[in-house]
Short mmCIF file of C-alpha atoms and ligand atoms in Angstrom, two decimals:
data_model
loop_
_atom_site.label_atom_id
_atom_site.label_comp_id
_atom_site.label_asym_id
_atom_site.label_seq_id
_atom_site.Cartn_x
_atom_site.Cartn_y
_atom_site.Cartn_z
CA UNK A 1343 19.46 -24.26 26.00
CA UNK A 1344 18.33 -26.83 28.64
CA UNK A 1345 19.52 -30.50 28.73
CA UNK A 1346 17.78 -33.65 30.84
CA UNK A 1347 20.16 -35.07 33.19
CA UNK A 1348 18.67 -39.20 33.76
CA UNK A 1349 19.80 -40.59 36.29
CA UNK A 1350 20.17 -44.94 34.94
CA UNK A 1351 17.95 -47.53 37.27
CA UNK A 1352 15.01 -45.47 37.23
CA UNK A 1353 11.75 -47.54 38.57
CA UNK A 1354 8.18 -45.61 37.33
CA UNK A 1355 4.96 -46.10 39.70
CA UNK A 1356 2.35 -44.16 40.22
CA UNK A 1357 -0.08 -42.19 38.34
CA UNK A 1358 0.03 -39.10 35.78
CA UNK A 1359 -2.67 -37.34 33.57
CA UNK A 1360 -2.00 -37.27 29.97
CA UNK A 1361 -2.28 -33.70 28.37
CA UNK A 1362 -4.43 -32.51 25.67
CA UNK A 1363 -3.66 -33.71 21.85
CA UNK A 1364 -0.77 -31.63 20.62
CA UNK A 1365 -1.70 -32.02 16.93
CA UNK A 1366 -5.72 -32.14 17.48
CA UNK A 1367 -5.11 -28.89 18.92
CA UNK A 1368 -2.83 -27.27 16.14
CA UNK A 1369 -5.36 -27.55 13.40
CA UNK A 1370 -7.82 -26.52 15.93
CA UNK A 1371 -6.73 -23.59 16.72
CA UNK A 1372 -5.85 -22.15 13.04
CA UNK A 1373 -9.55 -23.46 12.42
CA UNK A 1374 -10.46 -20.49 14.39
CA UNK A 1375 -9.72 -18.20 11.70
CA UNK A 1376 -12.92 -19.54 9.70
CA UNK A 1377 -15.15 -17.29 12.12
CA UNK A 1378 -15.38 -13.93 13.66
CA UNK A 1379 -16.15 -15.11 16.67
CA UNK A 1380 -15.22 -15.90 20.30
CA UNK A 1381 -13.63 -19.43 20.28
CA UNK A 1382 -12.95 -21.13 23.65
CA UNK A 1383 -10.23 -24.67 23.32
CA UNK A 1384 -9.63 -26.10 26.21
CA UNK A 1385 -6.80 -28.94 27.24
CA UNK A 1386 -4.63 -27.00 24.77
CA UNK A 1387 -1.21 -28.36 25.79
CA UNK A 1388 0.89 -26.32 27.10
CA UNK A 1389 4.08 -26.62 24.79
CA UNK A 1390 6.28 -24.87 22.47
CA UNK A 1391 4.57 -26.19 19.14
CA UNK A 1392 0.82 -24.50 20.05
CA UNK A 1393 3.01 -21.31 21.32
CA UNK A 1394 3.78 -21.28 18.11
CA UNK A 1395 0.84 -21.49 16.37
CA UNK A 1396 -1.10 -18.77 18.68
CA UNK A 1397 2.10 -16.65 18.02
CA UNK A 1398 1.17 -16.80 14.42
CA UNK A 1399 -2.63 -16.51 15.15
CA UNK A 1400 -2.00 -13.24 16.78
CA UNK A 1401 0.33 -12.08 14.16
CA UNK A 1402 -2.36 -12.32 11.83
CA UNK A 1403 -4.57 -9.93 13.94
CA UNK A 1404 -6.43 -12.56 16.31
CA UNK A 1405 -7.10 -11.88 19.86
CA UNK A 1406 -6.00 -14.48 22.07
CA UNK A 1407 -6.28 -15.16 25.73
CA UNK A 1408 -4.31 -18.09 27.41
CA UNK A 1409 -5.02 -19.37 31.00
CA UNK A 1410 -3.19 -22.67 31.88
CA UNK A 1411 -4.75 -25.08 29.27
CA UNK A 1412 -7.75 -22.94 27.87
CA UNK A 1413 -7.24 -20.31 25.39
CA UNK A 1414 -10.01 -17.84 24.19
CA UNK A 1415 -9.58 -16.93 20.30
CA UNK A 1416 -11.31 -14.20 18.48
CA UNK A 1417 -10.10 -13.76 14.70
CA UNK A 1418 -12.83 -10.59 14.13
CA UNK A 1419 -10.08 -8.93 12.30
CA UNK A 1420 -7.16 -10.64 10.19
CA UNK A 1421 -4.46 -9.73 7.67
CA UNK A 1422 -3.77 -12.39 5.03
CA UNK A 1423 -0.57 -12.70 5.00
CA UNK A 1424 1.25 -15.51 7.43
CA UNK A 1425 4.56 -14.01 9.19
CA UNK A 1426 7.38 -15.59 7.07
CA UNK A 1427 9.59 -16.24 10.04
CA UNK A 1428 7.16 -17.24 11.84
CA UNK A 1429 5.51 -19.88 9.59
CA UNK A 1430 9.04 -21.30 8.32
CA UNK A 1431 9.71 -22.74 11.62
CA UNK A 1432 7.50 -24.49 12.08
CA UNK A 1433 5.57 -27.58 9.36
CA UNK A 1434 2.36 -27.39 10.97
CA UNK A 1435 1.85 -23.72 10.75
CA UNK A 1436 0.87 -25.36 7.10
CA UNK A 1437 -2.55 -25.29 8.64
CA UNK A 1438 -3.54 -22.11 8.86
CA UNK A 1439 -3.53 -22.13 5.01
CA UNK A 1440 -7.02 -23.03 4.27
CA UNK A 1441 -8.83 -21.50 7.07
CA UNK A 1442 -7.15 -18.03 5.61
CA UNK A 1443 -7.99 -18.62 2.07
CA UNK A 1444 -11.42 -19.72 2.91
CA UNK A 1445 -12.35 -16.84 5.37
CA UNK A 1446 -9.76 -13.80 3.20
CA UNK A 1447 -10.11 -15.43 -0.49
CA UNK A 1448 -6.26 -15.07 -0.27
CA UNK A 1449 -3.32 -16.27 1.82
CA UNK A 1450 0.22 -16.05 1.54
CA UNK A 1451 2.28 -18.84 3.73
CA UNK A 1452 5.71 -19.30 3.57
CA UNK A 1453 6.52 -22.99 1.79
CA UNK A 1454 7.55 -24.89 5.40
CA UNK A 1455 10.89 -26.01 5.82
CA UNK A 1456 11.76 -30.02 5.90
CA UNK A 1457 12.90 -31.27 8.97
CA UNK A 1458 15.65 -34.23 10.05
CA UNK A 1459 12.08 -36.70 9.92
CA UNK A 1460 12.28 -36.54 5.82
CA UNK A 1461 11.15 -33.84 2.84
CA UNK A 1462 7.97 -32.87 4.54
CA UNK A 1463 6.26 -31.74 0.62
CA UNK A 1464 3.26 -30.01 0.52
CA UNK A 1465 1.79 -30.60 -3.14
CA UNK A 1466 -1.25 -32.37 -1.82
CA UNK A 1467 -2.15 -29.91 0.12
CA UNK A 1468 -2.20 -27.61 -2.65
CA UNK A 1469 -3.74 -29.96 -4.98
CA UNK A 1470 -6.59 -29.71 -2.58
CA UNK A 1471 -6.74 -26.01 -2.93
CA UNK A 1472 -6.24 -25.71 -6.40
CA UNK A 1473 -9.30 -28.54 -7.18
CA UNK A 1474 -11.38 -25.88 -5.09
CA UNK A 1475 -10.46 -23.32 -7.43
CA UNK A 1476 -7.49 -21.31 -5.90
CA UNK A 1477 -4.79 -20.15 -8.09
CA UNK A 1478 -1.51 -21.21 -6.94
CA UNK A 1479 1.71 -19.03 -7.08
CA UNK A 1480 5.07 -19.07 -5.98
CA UNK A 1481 7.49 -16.13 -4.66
CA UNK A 1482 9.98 -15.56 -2.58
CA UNK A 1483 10.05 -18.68 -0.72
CA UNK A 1484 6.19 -17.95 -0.12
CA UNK A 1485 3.10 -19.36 -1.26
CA UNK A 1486 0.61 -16.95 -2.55
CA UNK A 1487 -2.91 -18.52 -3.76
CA UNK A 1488 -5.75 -16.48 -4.46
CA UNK A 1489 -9.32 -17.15 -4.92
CA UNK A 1490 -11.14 -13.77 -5.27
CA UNK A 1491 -15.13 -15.15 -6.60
CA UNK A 1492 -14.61 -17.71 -3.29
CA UNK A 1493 -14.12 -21.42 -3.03
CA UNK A 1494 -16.07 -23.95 -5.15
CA UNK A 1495 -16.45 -27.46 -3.74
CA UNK A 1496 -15.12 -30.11 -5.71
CA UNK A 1497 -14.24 -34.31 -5.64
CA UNK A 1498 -10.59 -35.40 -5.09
CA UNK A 1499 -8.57 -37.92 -4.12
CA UNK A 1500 -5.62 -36.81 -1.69
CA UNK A 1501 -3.52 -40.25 -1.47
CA UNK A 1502 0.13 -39.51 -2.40
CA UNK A 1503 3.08 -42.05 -2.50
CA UNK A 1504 2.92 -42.61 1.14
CA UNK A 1505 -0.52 -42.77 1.88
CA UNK A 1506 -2.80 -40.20 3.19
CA UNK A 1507 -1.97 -36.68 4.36
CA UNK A 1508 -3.14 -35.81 7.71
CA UNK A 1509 -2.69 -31.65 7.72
CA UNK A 1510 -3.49 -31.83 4.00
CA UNK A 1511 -6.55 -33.58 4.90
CA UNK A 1512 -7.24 -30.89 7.49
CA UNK A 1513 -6.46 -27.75 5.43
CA UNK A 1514 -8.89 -29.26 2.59
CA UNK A 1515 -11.63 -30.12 5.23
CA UNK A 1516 -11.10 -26.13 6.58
CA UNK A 1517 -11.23 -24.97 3.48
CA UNK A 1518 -14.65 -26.78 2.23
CA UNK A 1519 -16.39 -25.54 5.10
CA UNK A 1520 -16.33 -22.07 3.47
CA UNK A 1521 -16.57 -23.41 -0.30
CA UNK A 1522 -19.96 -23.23 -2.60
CA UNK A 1523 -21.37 -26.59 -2.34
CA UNK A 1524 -20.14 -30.20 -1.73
CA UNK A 1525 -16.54 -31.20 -1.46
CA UNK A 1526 -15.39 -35.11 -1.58
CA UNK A 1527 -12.18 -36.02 -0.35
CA UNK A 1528 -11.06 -39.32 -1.09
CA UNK A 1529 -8.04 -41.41 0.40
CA UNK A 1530 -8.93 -38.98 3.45
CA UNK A 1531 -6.58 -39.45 6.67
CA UNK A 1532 -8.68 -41.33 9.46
CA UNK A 1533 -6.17 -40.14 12.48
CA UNK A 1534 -8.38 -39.02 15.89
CA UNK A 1535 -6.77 -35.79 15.89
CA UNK A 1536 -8.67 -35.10 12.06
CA UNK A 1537 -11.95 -36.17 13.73
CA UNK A 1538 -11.44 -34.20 16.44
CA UNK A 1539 -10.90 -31.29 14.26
CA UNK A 1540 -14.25 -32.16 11.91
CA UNK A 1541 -16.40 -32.37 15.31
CA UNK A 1542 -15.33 -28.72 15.91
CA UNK A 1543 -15.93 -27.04 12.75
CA UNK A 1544 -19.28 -28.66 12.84
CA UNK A 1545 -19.86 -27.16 16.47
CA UNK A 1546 -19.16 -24.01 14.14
CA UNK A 1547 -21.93 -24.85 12.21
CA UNK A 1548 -20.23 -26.51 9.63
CA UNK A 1549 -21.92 -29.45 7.37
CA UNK A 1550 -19.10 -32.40 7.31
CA UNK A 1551 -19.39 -35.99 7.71
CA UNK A 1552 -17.26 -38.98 7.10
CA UNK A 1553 -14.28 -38.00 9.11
CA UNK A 1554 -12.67 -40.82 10.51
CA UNK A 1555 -13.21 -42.44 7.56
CA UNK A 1556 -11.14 -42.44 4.47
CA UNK A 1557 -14.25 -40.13 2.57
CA UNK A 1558 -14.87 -37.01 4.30
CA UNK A 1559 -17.98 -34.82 2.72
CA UNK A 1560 -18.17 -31.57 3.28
CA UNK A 1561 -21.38 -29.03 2.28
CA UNK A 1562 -20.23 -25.91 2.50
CA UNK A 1563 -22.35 -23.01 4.28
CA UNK A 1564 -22.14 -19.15 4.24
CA UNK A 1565 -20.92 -18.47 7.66
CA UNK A 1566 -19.46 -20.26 11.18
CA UNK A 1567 -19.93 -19.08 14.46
CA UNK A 1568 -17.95 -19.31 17.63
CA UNK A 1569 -18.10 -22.48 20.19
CA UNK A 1570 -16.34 -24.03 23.19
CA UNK A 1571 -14.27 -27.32 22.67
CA UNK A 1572 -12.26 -29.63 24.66
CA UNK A 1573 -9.58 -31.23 22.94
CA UNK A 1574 -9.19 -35.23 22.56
CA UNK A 1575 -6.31 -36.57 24.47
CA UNK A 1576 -2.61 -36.87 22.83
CA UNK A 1577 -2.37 -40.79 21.62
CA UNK A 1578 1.55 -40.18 21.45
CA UNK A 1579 2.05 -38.96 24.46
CA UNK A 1580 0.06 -41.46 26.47
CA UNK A 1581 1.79 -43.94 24.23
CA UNK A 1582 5.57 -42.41 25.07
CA UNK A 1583 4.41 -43.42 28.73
CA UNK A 1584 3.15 -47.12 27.91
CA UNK A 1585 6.55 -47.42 26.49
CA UNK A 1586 8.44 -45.98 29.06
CA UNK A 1587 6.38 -48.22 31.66
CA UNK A 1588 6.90 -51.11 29.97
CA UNK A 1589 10.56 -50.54 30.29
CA UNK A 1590 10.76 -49.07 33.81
CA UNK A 1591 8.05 -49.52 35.63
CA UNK A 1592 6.33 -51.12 38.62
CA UNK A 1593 2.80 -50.37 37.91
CA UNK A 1594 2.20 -46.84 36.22
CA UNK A 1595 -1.69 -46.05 35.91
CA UNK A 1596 -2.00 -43.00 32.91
CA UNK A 1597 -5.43 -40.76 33.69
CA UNK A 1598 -7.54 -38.99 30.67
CA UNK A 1599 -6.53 -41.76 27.60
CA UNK A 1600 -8.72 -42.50 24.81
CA UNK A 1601 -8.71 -46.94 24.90
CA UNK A 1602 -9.91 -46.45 21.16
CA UNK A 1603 -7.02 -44.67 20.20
CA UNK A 1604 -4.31 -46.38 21.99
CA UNK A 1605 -5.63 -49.61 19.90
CA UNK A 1606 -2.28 -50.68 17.67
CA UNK A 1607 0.13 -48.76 20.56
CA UNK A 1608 -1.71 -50.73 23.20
CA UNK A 1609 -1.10 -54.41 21.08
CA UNK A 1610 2.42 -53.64 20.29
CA UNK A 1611 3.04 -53.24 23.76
CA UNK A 1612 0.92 -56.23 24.58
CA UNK A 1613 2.90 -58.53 21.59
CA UNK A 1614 6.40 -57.52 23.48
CA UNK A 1615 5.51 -59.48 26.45
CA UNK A 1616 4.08 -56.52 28.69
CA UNK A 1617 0.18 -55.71 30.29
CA UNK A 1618 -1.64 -52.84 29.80
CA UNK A 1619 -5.59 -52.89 31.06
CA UNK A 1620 -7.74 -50.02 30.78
CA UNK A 1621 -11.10 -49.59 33.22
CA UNK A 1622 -14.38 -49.95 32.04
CA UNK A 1623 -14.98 -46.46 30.89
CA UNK A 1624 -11.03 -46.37 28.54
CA UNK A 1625 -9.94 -43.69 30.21
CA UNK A 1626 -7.53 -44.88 32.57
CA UNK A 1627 -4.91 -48.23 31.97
CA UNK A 1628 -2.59 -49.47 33.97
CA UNK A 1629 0.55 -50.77 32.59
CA UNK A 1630 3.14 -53.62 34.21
CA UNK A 1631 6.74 -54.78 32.86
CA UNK A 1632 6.08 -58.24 31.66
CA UNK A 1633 8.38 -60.69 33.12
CA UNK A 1634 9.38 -62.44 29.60
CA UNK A 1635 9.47 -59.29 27.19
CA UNK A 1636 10.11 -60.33 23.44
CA UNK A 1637 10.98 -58.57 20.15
CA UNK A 1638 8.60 -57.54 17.43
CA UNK A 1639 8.28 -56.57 14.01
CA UNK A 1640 6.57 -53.57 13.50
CA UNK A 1641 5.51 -51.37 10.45
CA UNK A 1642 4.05 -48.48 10.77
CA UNK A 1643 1.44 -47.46 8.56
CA UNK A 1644 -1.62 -44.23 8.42
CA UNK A 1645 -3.84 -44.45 11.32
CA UNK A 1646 -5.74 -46.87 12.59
CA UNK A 1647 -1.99 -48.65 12.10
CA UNK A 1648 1.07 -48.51 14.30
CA UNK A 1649 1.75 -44.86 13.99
CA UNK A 1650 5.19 -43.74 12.95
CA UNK A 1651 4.99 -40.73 15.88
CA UNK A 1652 5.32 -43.81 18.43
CA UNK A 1653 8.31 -45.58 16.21
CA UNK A 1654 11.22 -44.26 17.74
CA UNK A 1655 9.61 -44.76 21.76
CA UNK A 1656 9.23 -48.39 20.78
CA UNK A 1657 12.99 -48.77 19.40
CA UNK A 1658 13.88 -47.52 22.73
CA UNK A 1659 11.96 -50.37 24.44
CA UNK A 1660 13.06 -53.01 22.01
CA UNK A 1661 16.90 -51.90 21.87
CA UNK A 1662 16.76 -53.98 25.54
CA UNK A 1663 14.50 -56.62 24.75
CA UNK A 1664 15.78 -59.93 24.37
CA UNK A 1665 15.21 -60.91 20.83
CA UNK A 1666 15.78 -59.34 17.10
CA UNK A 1667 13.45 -57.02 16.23
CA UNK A 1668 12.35 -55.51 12.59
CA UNK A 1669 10.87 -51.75 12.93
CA UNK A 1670 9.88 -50.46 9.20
CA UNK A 1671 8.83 -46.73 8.82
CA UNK A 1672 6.85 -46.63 5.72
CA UNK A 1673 5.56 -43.14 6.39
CA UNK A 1674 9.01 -41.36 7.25
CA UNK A 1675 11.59 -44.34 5.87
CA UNK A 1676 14.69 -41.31 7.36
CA UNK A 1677 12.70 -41.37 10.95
CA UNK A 1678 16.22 -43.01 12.61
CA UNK A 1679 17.60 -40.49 13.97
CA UNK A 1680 17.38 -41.90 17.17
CA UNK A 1681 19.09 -44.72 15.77
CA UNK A 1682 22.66 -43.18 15.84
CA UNK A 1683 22.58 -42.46 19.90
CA UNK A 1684 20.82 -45.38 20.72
CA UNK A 1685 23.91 -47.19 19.35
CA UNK A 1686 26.33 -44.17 21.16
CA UNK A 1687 24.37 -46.25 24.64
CA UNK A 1688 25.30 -49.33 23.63
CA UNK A 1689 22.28 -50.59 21.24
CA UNK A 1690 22.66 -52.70 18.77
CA UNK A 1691 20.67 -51.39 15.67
CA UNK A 1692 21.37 -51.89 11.86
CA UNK A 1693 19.51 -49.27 9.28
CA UNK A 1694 18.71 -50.41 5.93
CA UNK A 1695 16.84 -48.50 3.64
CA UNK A 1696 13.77 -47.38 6.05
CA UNK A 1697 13.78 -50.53 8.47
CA UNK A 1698 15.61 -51.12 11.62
CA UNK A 1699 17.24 -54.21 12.82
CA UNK A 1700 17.17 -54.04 16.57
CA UNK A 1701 19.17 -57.04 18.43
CA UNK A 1702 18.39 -56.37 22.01
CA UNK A 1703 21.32 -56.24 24.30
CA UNK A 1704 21.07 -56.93 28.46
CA UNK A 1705 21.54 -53.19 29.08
CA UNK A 1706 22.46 -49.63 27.71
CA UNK A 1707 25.34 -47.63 29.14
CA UNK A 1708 25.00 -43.71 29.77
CA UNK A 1709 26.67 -41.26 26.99
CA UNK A 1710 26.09 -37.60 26.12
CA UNK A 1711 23.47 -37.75 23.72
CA UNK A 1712 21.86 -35.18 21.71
CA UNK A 1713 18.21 -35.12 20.54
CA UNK A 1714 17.11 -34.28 16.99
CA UNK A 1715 13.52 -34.30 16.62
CA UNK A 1716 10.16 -34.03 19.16
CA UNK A 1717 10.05 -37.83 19.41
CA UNK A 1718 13.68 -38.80 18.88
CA UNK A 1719 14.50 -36.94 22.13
CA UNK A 1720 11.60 -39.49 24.04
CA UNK A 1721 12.99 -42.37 23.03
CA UNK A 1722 16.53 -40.77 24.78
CA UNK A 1723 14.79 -40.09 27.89
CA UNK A 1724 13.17 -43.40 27.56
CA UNK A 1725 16.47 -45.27 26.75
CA UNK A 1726 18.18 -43.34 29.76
CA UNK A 1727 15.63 -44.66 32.25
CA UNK A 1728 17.55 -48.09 32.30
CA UNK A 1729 20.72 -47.55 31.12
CA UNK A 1730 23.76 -47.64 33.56
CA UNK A 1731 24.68 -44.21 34.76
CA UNK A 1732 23.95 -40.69 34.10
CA UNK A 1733 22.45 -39.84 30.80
CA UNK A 1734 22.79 -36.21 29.51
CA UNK A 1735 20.52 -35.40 26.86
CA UNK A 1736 21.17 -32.02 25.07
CA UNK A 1737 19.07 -29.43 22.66
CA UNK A 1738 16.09 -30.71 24.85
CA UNK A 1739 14.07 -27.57 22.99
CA UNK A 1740 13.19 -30.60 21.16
CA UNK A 1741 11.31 -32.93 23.39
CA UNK A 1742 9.40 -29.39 24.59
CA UNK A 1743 7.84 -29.08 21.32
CA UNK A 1744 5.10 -31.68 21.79
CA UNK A 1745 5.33 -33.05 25.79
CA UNK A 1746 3.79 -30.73 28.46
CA UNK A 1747 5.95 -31.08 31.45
CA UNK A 1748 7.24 -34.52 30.48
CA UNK A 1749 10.38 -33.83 33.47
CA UNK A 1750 7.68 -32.91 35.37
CA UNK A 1751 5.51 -35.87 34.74
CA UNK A 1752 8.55 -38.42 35.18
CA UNK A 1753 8.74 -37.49 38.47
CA UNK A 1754 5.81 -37.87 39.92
CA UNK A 1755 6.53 -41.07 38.70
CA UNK A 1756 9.78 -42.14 40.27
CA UNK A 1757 11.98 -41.19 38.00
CA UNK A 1758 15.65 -39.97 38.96
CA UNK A 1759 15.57 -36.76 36.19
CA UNK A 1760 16.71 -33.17 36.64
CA UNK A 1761 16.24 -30.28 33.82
CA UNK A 1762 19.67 -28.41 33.86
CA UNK A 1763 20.35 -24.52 32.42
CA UNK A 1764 23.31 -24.26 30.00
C1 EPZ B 2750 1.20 -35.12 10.85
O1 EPZ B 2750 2.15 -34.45 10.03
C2 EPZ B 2750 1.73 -35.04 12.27
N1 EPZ B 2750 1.87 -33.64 12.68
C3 EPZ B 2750 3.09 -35.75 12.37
O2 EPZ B 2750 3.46 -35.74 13.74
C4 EPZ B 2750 2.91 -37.20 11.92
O3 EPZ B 2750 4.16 -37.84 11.94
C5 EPZ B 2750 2.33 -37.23 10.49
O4 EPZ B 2750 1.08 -36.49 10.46
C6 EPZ B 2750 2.05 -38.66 10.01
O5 EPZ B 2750 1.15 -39.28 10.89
C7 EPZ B 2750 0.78 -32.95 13.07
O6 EPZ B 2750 -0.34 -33.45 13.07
C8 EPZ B 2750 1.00 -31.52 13.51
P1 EPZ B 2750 1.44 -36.13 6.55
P2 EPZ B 2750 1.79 -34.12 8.48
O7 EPZ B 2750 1.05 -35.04 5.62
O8 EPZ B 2750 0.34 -33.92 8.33
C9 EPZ B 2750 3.74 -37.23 2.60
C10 EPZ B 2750 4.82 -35.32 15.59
O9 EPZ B 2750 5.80 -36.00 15.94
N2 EPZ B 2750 3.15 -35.99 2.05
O10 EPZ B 2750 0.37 -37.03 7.09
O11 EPZ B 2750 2.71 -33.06 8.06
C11 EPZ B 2750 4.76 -36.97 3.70
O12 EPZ B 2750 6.05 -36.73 3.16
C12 EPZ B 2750 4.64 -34.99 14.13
O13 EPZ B 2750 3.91 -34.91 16.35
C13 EPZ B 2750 3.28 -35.73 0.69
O14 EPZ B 2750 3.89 -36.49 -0.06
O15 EPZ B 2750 2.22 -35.49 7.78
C14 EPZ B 2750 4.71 -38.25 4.49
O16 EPZ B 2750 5.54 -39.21 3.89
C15 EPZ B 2750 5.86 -35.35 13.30
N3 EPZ B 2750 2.72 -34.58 0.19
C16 EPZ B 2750 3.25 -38.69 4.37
O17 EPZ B 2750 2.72 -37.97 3.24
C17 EPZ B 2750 2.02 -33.71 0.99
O18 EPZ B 2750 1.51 -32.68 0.47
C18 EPZ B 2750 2.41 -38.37 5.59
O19 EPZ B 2750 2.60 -36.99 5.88
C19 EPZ B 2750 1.90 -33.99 2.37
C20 EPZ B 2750 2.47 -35.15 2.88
#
């Protein structure tokens, strides 16, 4: 297993090009299964997460081809059954649910595992597929649902206690494409990545409209063909690099962002007392340390809010900001993690039931730290940036989940960082 050595006093300049959108280009790429046909995705991250999922895609029977970010995917010929040691590994392999059913009139998934985040259910999603008319069984630790006369479109509403569900959103979406006749969804996730993922299936050929909106309608049709996409650009990882120039840096311009995107990222950055402008066309900004940075409250809430993949980055950035600071997770109230070896550097953070009370100190001290989750282990490479000494950050298999490169990326930016063996 690898760990990041950071080297403290770390000063970012310079300019990097964000990747493509980790989880626009998960559903993506199990939407693939809906057709027989060659499709080409291109500015599909390189990282462990879409290995994954083309891992899976293959296992199934589809032919892929990967070369650097584009990958060629033909699903001509696939089983219905989802490797069970495959799928367990991963949440998001989730997705590939309703593209099977749709396309096989079966699918059998194994029920995902949670994670250290929170209980990461799945009962909207199948409340989805059940109001289209699968039948829903369980065995084994595996889903099995089965709709042998096809899909049948039908109105729901897909809000659950903490809002909208953005793969549930996407494996109903998937799944209506196929279905006879129009399917509503209601309380719909509005995230980019879900439009980005509606704006392909209808390059398929498929009838939706609504997404980025919280009613998506979809008319279902008999049959999709293939296409050639270009995924949107990943929101979290541009705004992991905000952060971490707003904490480090000297002037750090990020190349191939989406300005609309970055909206609530881009004003919490803004309301701690730092600069980010963007060119004319929004896909380029340029961020500077403010010289007066200041606490916030923040809540994060379903997209467009402050989006609870970007909470832990900015309780990195806050932890050494003068001030008190309130950071509430409404989405994942467990998603503090991070929390726990922030404070092993020095921070001052209280928990209480889903918020964080962040005093900000003058400056964090290098420990051995150990990441827990994809964006748990950025806010440790963050925090490390400024901290005195040499941070070590172990299980780094983490932070390669969902960052192409991000050791890479640092420096060309300056930073003192080193990937080590173990
Ligand atoms: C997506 O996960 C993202 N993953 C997550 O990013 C992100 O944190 C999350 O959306 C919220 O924005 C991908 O897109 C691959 P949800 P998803 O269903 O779709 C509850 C990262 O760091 N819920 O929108 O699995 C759930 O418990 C990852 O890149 C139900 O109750 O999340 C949560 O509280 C981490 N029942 C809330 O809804 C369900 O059936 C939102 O979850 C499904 C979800």
């Amino acid at each position: 297993m690898d760990k990041l050595v950071v080297h403290g006093g770390s000063v970012l300049k310079g300019a990097i090009n964000i990747s493509g959108s980790k989880n626009a280009s998960l559903p993506i790429l199990a939407a693939a299964i809906l057709t027989g046909e060659d499709c080409i995705i291109r500015r599909v991250p390189d990282v462990s997460d879409t290995n994954y999922m083309i891992q899976i895609l293959s296992a199934l029977g589809a032919d892929v081809e990967r070369s650097s970010g584009t990958v060629r995917i033909t699903c001509a010929d696939i089983t219905d059954e989802a490797p069970y040691e495959l799928v367990r590994r991963m949440r998001a392999s989730i997705c590939v649910m309703g593209p099977l059913l749709a396309r096989k009139g079966r699918a059998v998934i194994s029920l995902p595992g949670g994670c250290v985040i929170g209980d990461r259910p799945v009962d909207l999603h199948l409340k989805g597929m059940e109001a289209l008319g699968a039948k829903v069984e369980f065995e084994g630790g595996n889903i099995t649902l089965t709709a042998p006369n096809g899909l049948v479109g039908a109105e729901m509403d897909l809000r659950g206690d903490s809002g909208p569900t953005v793969l549930g959103t996407d494996n109903v979406m998937m799944a209506a494409t196929l279905a006879e006749g129009i399917t509503v969804i209601e309380s719909a996730a509005a995230e980019p990545e879900v439009l980005d993922l509606a704006n392909f299936l209808n390059s398929l050929g498929a009838k939706i409209t609504g997404a980025g909106t919280r009613r998506i309608v979809i008319e279902g049709v008999k049959e999709l063909k293939g296409v050639e996409h270009t995924v949107i650009p990943d929101r979290i990882e541009a705004g992991t690099f905000m952060a971490a120039a707003a904490l480090a840096g000297e002037g750090v311009t990020l190349n191939r962002v989406n300005r609309e995107h970055l909206k609530a990222i881009t004003a919490a950055i803004i309301k701690s007392g730092h600069s980010v402008e963007f060119n004319e066309a929004g896909d380029s900004c340029f961020i500077q340390r403010g010289e007066n940075p200041q606490g916030v409250d923040l809540t994060t809430s379903p997209y467009p809010g402050y989006p609870t993949d970007m909470q832990a980055q900015m309780t990195a950035l806050l932890a050494t900001t003068p001030g008190t600071s309130v950071i509430k997770d409404t989405i994942f109230p467990q998603r503090f993690m991070h929390c726990a070896e922030l404070k092993r550097m020095g921070a001052d953070i209280k928990i209480d039931h889903g918020t964080a009370i962040v005093r900000g100190v003058e400056q964090l001290s290098a420990a051995p730290v150990m990441a827990s989750d994809l964006r748990a282990s950025a806010a440790l490479v963050l925090a490390a940036l400024r901290a005195k000494g040499t941070t070590e950050i172990s299980r780094v298999y983490h932070i390669d989940r969902g960052y192409e490169h991000i050791d890479e990326k640092l420096l060309m930016l300056g930073a003192k960082v080193e990937r080590v063996r173990v």
